[in-house]
C-alpha angles and dihedrals in degrees: 000000000000118000112249092240090055101042095093090050089053090050090051092051091049091051089058098052095084140319092273092052090046094054091046093050093047090050092057108074093183091067089067101046098102116091116188133146130175127184094346097313127148101025121250090248089064091049090052090049090053091052091051095044094047088065109195097333120129116264138227106217127192119188120191122216116203129205115280125253128214094268094055094060094236095310118133120251117236127223112255090239083088089079089064101034103044097057088058095045091126085076097052116123099166124022119193126187114197122189108203129190091216120100118239118247112284093252110095089217088080097062141027131218122261088245092059091044092055090047091053090052093056113124091011116198119182105157095163100046109134104161133038123188128185114187137174115199108237116244121234116252109290093005105164092200090078087079089067090068093041133083125218093272092051095254108138114248090225092069097084090050091048093047089049090053093051092044088052090052090051094048093047090055092221099202093183094055108111106156135048121183124187115189118190088343122118112256090223089083090073104106116243118250088026109208093201119106096222125174095189134038114179124187117190129181127182114217 
């Protein structure tokens, strides 16, 4: 099976095989329901095309969070795809947050500040959200970049953001949410007395 984050790429490749394949791919909105962008690829024009081609179908959205810089006061930078994905959050079915150790491209057009991200999330409404994933990409052995997502006492900086996300989910009483996946993220961030009616809680850790 094709990974969710790659399904739109597969649809694009199919649409370039021949005219018949192109018409078939464009006539299948579900092929274009995965929105994912890492380090400036794919371009935002392709993301916008996926939104248009997916019609009114529910979407699987993956937002990448990059290491902070000095100006952001240790808060992760968010891929600029958020400007496209968040306004259509009422169509989200699966929302994935991925904390990567890789820097975004130097151009500021590829990411937004945490302040803008929080502003975009104001008055959040995700009535169809069924799955929520919070993932930290595992560092390679001895990878010094891990420090950039870690405070002095070795508590990852991403934890407050992850806790905020789960607290938001609890407060919103997302009745459609059925699955929560935490990958390389401590399970202790799951709020006590969880108000979510989940059917699945998955904890994954890469050795």
